[in-house]
CSV table of C-alpha atoms in Angstrom, one decimal:
chain,number,residue,atom,x,y,z
X,1,UNK,CA,14.1,0.9,5.0
X,2,UNK,CA,13.4,-2.0,2.8
X,3,UNK,CA,10.0,-3.6,3.1
X,4,UNK,CA,7.7,-6.5,2.1
X,5,UNK,CA,5.1,-5.3,-0.3
X,6,UNK,CA,1.9,-6.9,-1.2
X,7,UNK,CA,-0.8,-6.5,-4.1
X,8,UNK,CA,-3.6,-6.2,-4.2
X,9,UNK,CA,-4.3,-4.8,-0.9
X,10,UNK,CA,-8.2,-6.0,-1.5
X,11,UNK,CA,-9.3,-8.7,-3.6
X,12,UNK,CA,-13.0,-9.8,-4.1
X,13,UNK,CA,-13.7,-12.9,-5.9
X,14,UNK,CA,-16.6,-15.3,-6.6
X,15,UNK,CA,-16.5,-18.8,-5.1
X,16,UNK,CA,-14.7,-21.3,-7.5
X,17,UNK,CA,-12.6,-18.7,-9.1
X,18,UNK,CA,-8.7,-18.7,-9.1
X,19,UNK,CA,-6.8,-15.9,-7.3
X,20,UNK,CA,-3.4,-15.2,-7.2
X,21,UNK,CA,-1.7,-12.9,-4.3
X,22,UNK,CA,1.5,-11.3,-5.0
X,23,UNK,CA,4.4,-10.4,-2.5
X,24,UNK,CA,7.6,-8.7,-3.3
X,25,UNK,CA,9.9,-9.6,-0.4
X,26,UNK,CA,12.9,-7.7,0.7
X,27,UNK,CA,15.5,-8.0,-2.0
X,28,UNK,CA,18.2,-9.9,-0.3
X,29,UNK,CA,16.1,-12.2,1.6
X,30,UNK,CA,16.0,-16.0,0.8
X,31,UNK,CA,13.2,-17.4,2.8
X,32,UNK,CA,9.4,-16.7,2.1
X,33,UNK,CA,6.4,-17.3,3.9
X,34,UNK,CA,2.6,-17.2,3.6
X,35,UNK,CA,0.1,-16.7,6.4
X,36,UNK,CA,-3.3,-16.2,6.7
X,37,UNK,CA,-5.7,-14.6,9.4
X,38,UNK,CA,-9.4,-15.3,9.3
X,39,UNK,CA,-11.4,-12.4,10.6
X,40,UNK,CA,-11.1,-12.1,14.4
X,41,UNK,CA,-8.8,-15.4,14.6
X,42,UNK,CA,-5.1,-15.9,14.8
X,43,UNK,CA,-2.6,-15.7,12.2
X,44,UNK,CA,-1.8,-19.1,11.0
X,45,UNK,CA,1.2,-20.4,9.1
X,46,UNK,CA,0.5,-21.5,5.8
X,47,UNK,CA,4.0,-22.5,3.8
X,48,UNK,CA,7.5,-21.7,3.6
X,49,UNK,CA,9.7,-21.5,0.5
X,50,UNK,CA,13.4,-21.5,0.1
X,51,UNK,CA,15.6,-22.4,-2.6
X,52,UNK,CA,12.6,-22.5,-5.2
X,53,UNK,CA,10.7,-25.2,-3.1
X,54,UNK,CA,8.4,-25.6,-0.3
X,55,UNK,CA,10.3,-26.3,2.8
X,56,UNK,CA,7.4,-26.7,5.1
X,57,UNK,CA,3.6,-26.5,4.9
X,58,UNK,CA,0.9,-26.7,7.5
X,59,UNK,CA,-2.6,-28.8,7.3
X,60,UNK,CA,-4.4,-25.7,5.9
X,61,UNK,CA,-2.1,-25.6,2.7
X,62,UNK,CA,-3.9,-28.4,0.7
X,63,UNK,CA,-3.9,-29.2,-3.1
X,64,UNK,CA,-6.1,-26.0,-3.5
X,65,UNK,CA,-3.0,-23.9,-2.8
X,66,UNK,CA,0.4,-23.2,-4.4
X,67,UNK,CA,3.2,-21.0,-4.3
X,68,UNK,CA,5.7,-19.8,-7.0
X,69,UNK,CA,8.5,-17.5,-7.4
X,70,UNK,CA,8.2,-16.9,-10.8
X,71,UNK,CA,11.1,-14.4,-11.3
X,72,UNK,CA,13.8,-12.9,-8.9
X,73,UNK,CA,11.5,-10.6,-7.3
X,74,UNK,CA,7.9,-11.8,-6.7
X,75,UNK,CA,6.7,-14.5,-4.6
X,76,UNK,CA,2.8,-15.7,-5.2
X,77,UNK,CA,0.1,-17.6,-3.6
X,78,UNK,CA,-2.4,-19.0,-5.8
X,79,UNK,CA,-5.5,-20.5,-4.7
X,80,UNK,CA,-7.1,-22.6,-7.4
X,81,UNK,CA,-10.9,-22.7,-6.7
X,82,UNK,CA,-11.7,-20.5,-3.9
X,83,UNK,CA,-14.2,-21.3,-1.2
X,84,UNK,CA,-16.0,-19.1,1.0
X,85,UNK,CA,-13.9,-20.1,3.9
X,86,UNK,CA,-10.7,-18.8,2.3
X,87,UNK,CA,-12.0,-15.3,3.1
X,88,UNK,CA,-9.2,-13.9,5.2
X,89,UNK,CA,-6.3,-11.7,5.5
X,90,UNK,CA,-3.1,-13.1,3.8
X,91,UNK,CA,0.3,-12.2,4.8
X,92,UNK,CA,3.5,-12.6,3.2
X,93,UNK,CA,6.8,-12.6,5.1
X,94,UNK,CA,10.3,-12.9,4.1
X,95,UNK,CA,13.8,-13.4,6.0
X,96,UNK,CA,17.3,-13.1,5.2
X,97,UNK,CA,20.0,-15.9,5.8
X,98,UNK,CA,21.6,-13.5,8.3
X,99,UNK,CA,18.4,-13.1,10.2
X,100,UNK,CA,18.0,-16.8,10.4
X,101,UNK,CA,21.4,-16.8,12.3
X,102,UNK,CA,20.5,-13.6,14.4
X,103,UNK,CA,17.3,-14.9,15.5
X,104,UNK,CA,14.7,-15.8,12.8
X,105,UNK,CA,13.2,-12.4,12.1
X,106,UNK,CA,10.6,-12.5,9.7
X,107,UNK,CA,9.4,-9.2,7.9
X,108,UNK,CA,5.8,-9.0,7.3
X,109,UNK,CA,4.0,-7.2,4.3
X,110,UNK,CA,0.8,-5.3,5.0
X,111,UNK,CA,-1.4,-8.2,3.5
X,112,UNK,CA,-4.2,-8.7,1.0
X,113,UNK,CA,-7.7,-9.0,2.3
X,114,UNK,CA,-9.3,-11.7,0.0
X,115,UNK,CA,-13.2,-11.7,0.0
X,116,UNK,CA,-14.9,-14.8,-1.4
X,117,UNK,CA,-18.3,-14.2,-2.4
N,1,UNK,CA,5.7,-29.2,18.5
N,2,UNK,CA,5.5,-25.7,19.6
N,3,UNK,CA,2.5,-23.7,20.5
N,4,UNK,CA,1.5,-20.3,22.2
N,5,UNK,CA,-1.2,-19.5,24.6
N,6,UNK,CA,-2.2,-15.7,25.3
N,7,UNK,CA,-4.3,-15.3,28.4
N,8,UNK,CA,-6.9,-12.8,28.0
N,9,UNK,CA,-8.2,-11.9,24.5
N,10,UNK,CA,-9.0,-8.5,25.5
N,11,UNK,CA,-7.2,-6.2,27.9
N,12,UNK,CA,-8.5,-2.7,29.0
N,13,UNK,CA,-6.1,0.0,30.7
N,14,UNK,CA,-6.4,3.5,31.7
N,15,UNK,CA,-3.9,5.9,29.8
N,16,UNK,CA,-0.6,5.9,32.2
N,17,UNK,CA,-1.4,2.5,33.7
N,18,UNK,CA,0.8,-0.5,33.5
N,19,UNK,CA,0.2,-2.8,30.6
N,20,UNK,CA,0.8,-6.5,31.1
N,21,UNK,CA,-0.2,-9.0,28.2
N,22,UNK,CA,0.4,-12.6,29.0
N,23,UNK,CA,1.8,-15.0,26.8
N,24,UNK,CA,2.8,-18.7,27.6
N,25,UNK,CA,4.5,-21.1,25.3
N,26,UNK,CA,5.1,-24.9,24.7
N,27,UNK,CA,8.2,-26.1,23.2
N,28,UNK,CA,10.3,-29.1,23.2
N,29,UNK,CA,13.5,-27.2,23.3
N,30,UNK,CA,14.4,-23.4,23.9
N,31,UNK,CA,12.4,-21.5,21.3
N,32,UNK,CA,12.8,-18.2,19.8
N,33,UNK,CA,10.0,-16.0,21.0
N,34,UNK,CA,8.4,-12.7,19.5
N,35,UNK,CA,5.9,-10.2,20.3
N,36,UNK,CA,4.1,-8.6,17.1
N,37,UNK,CA,1.7,-5.6,17.3
N,38,UNK,CA,-1.1,-5.2,14.4
N,39,UNK,CA,-2.8,-1.8,14.4
N,40,UNK,CA,-6.2,-1.6,12.4
N,41,UNK,CA,-6.0,-2.7,8.7
N,42,UNK,CA,-2.1,-3.0,8.9
N,43,UNK,CA,0.3,-5.8,8.9
N,44,UNK,CA,2.2,-7.2,11.6
N,45,UNK,CA,5.2,-5.2,13.2
N,46,UNK,CA,7.8,-6.8,15.4
N,47,UNK,CA,8.0,-5.3,18.7
N,48,UNK,CA,10.6,-7.2,20.2
N,49,UNK,CA,12.1,-10.7,20.2
N,50,UNK,CA,14.0,-13.2,22.5
N,51,UNK,CA,16.7,-15.6,21.0
N,52,UNK,CA,19.5,-16.1,23.5
N,53,UNK,CA,21.2,-14.2,26.3
N,54,UNK,CA,19.8,-11.4,28.4
N,55,UNK,CA,16.2,-12.6,29.5
N,56,UNK,CA,14.8,-9.1,29.7
N,57,UNK,CA,14.3,-7.9,26.5
N,58,UNK,CA,13.4,-4.4,25.3
N,59,UNK,CA,11.7,-3.4,22.2
N,60,UNK,CA,10.1,-0.5,20.5
N,61,UNK,CA,7.5,1.9,21.9
N,62,UNK,CA,8.7,1.2,25.5
N,63,UNK,CA,7.7,-2.2,25.6
N,64,UNK,CA,9.7,-5.1,27.1
N,65,UNK,CA,9.3,-8.7,27.9
N,66,UNK,CA,10.9,-11.4,30.1
N,67,UNK,CA,11.6,-14.8,29.1
N,68,UNK,CA,11.2,-17.0,32.1
N,69,UNK,CA,12.2,-20.5,31.2
N,70,UNK,CA,10.8,-21.9,34.6
N,71,UNK,CA,7.4,-20.6,33.9
N,72,UNK,CA,7.5,-21.0,30.1
N,73,UNK,CA,6.3,-17.5,29.9
N,74,UNK,CA,7.2,-14.3,27.6
N,75,UNK,CA,4.7,-11.5,29.2
N,76,UNK,CA,4.8,-8.2,27.6
N,77,UNK,CA,4.8,-5.0,29.7
N,78,UNK,CA,4.8,-1.4,29.5
N,79,UNK,CA,5.2,0.9,32.6
N,80,UNK,CA,2.9,3.5,31.2
N,81,UNK,CA,0.1,3.0,28.4
N,82,UNK,CA,-0.3,5.5,25.9
N,83,UNK,CA,-3.5,5.9,23.5
N,84,UNK,CA,-1.5,5.2,20.6
N,85,UNK,CA,-0.6,1.6,22.1
N,86,UNK,CA,-4.3,0.4,21.5
N,87,UNK,CA,-3.8,-2.5,19.0
N,88,UNK,CA,-3.8,-6.2,18.6
N,89,UNK,CA,-0.9,-8.0,20.1
N,90,UNK,CA,0.6,-11.3,19.1
N,91,UNK,CA,2.9,-13.4,21.0
N,92,UNK,CA,4.8,-16.0,18.7
N,93,UNK,CA,7.1,-18.9,19.2
N,94,UNK,CA,9.3,-20.4,16.7
N,95,UNK,CA,11.3,-23.6,16.3
N,96,UNK,CA,10.7,-24.2,12.4
N,97,UNK,CA,7.8,-22.3,11.4
N,98,UNK,CA,6.2,-19.5,13.2
N,99,UNK,CA,3.3,-20.2,15.5
N,100,UNK,CA,1.2,-17.4,16.7
N,101,UNK,CA,-1.2,-16.9,19.7
N,102,UNK,CA,-4.7,-16.0,19.4
N,103,UNK,CA,-3.9,-12.3,20.2
N,104,UNK,CA,-4.7,-10.0,22.8
N,105,UNK,CA,-6.5,-6.6,21.8
N,106,UNK,CA,-5.5,-3.9,24.1
N,107,UNK,CA,-7.8,-1.0,24.6
N,108,UNK,CA,-6.4,2.3,26.1
N,109,UNK,CA,-9.1,4.5,28.1
N,110,UNK,CA,-8.4,8.2,28.5
């Protein structure tokens, strides 16, 4: 069964450094999302992406964040200058056009644990 | 704007007992509703969803949930808990983007 994959599974970085989290969505999906989950807290929406542009973003998704679909398969989240409070699990999700019609089912990747020291 | 409230951050049941995880939503229009499960160190797995039609929705692993519009609820139940059900459960509501509840950690005692 197709699945969303994410790399790396765990990334440790120093405060102020740039990080890029990578996701490979399911191949025929058209809608892409990033979420984060700070340890012990709920999953929070960051951004949605469709047709090579951001369709929605939350208040968390400030100028330090950016997303890109550099080729036909990858979907990336970049944090330009990491802060301690960026430490969290970051989940990528994707969704097909048919999925939207059927009921908006998003498929989640296993997550990348980002630790900022 | 839509939001989700999960009552009880931690629920503990005995193996074989009924599981009831509560979820109430707030939405200006009928939303799509979801339950996801998260096992330790893993991602989110869809248990079940409500879109339209039958208000009692059956999902994987014996779970089901009932959409009650009058109560704005979407509680998750399972008649008989199994040790393998121990996990974090998230209720979510969607109009445009997905909004998750704070989660309920289910512990199953032998």
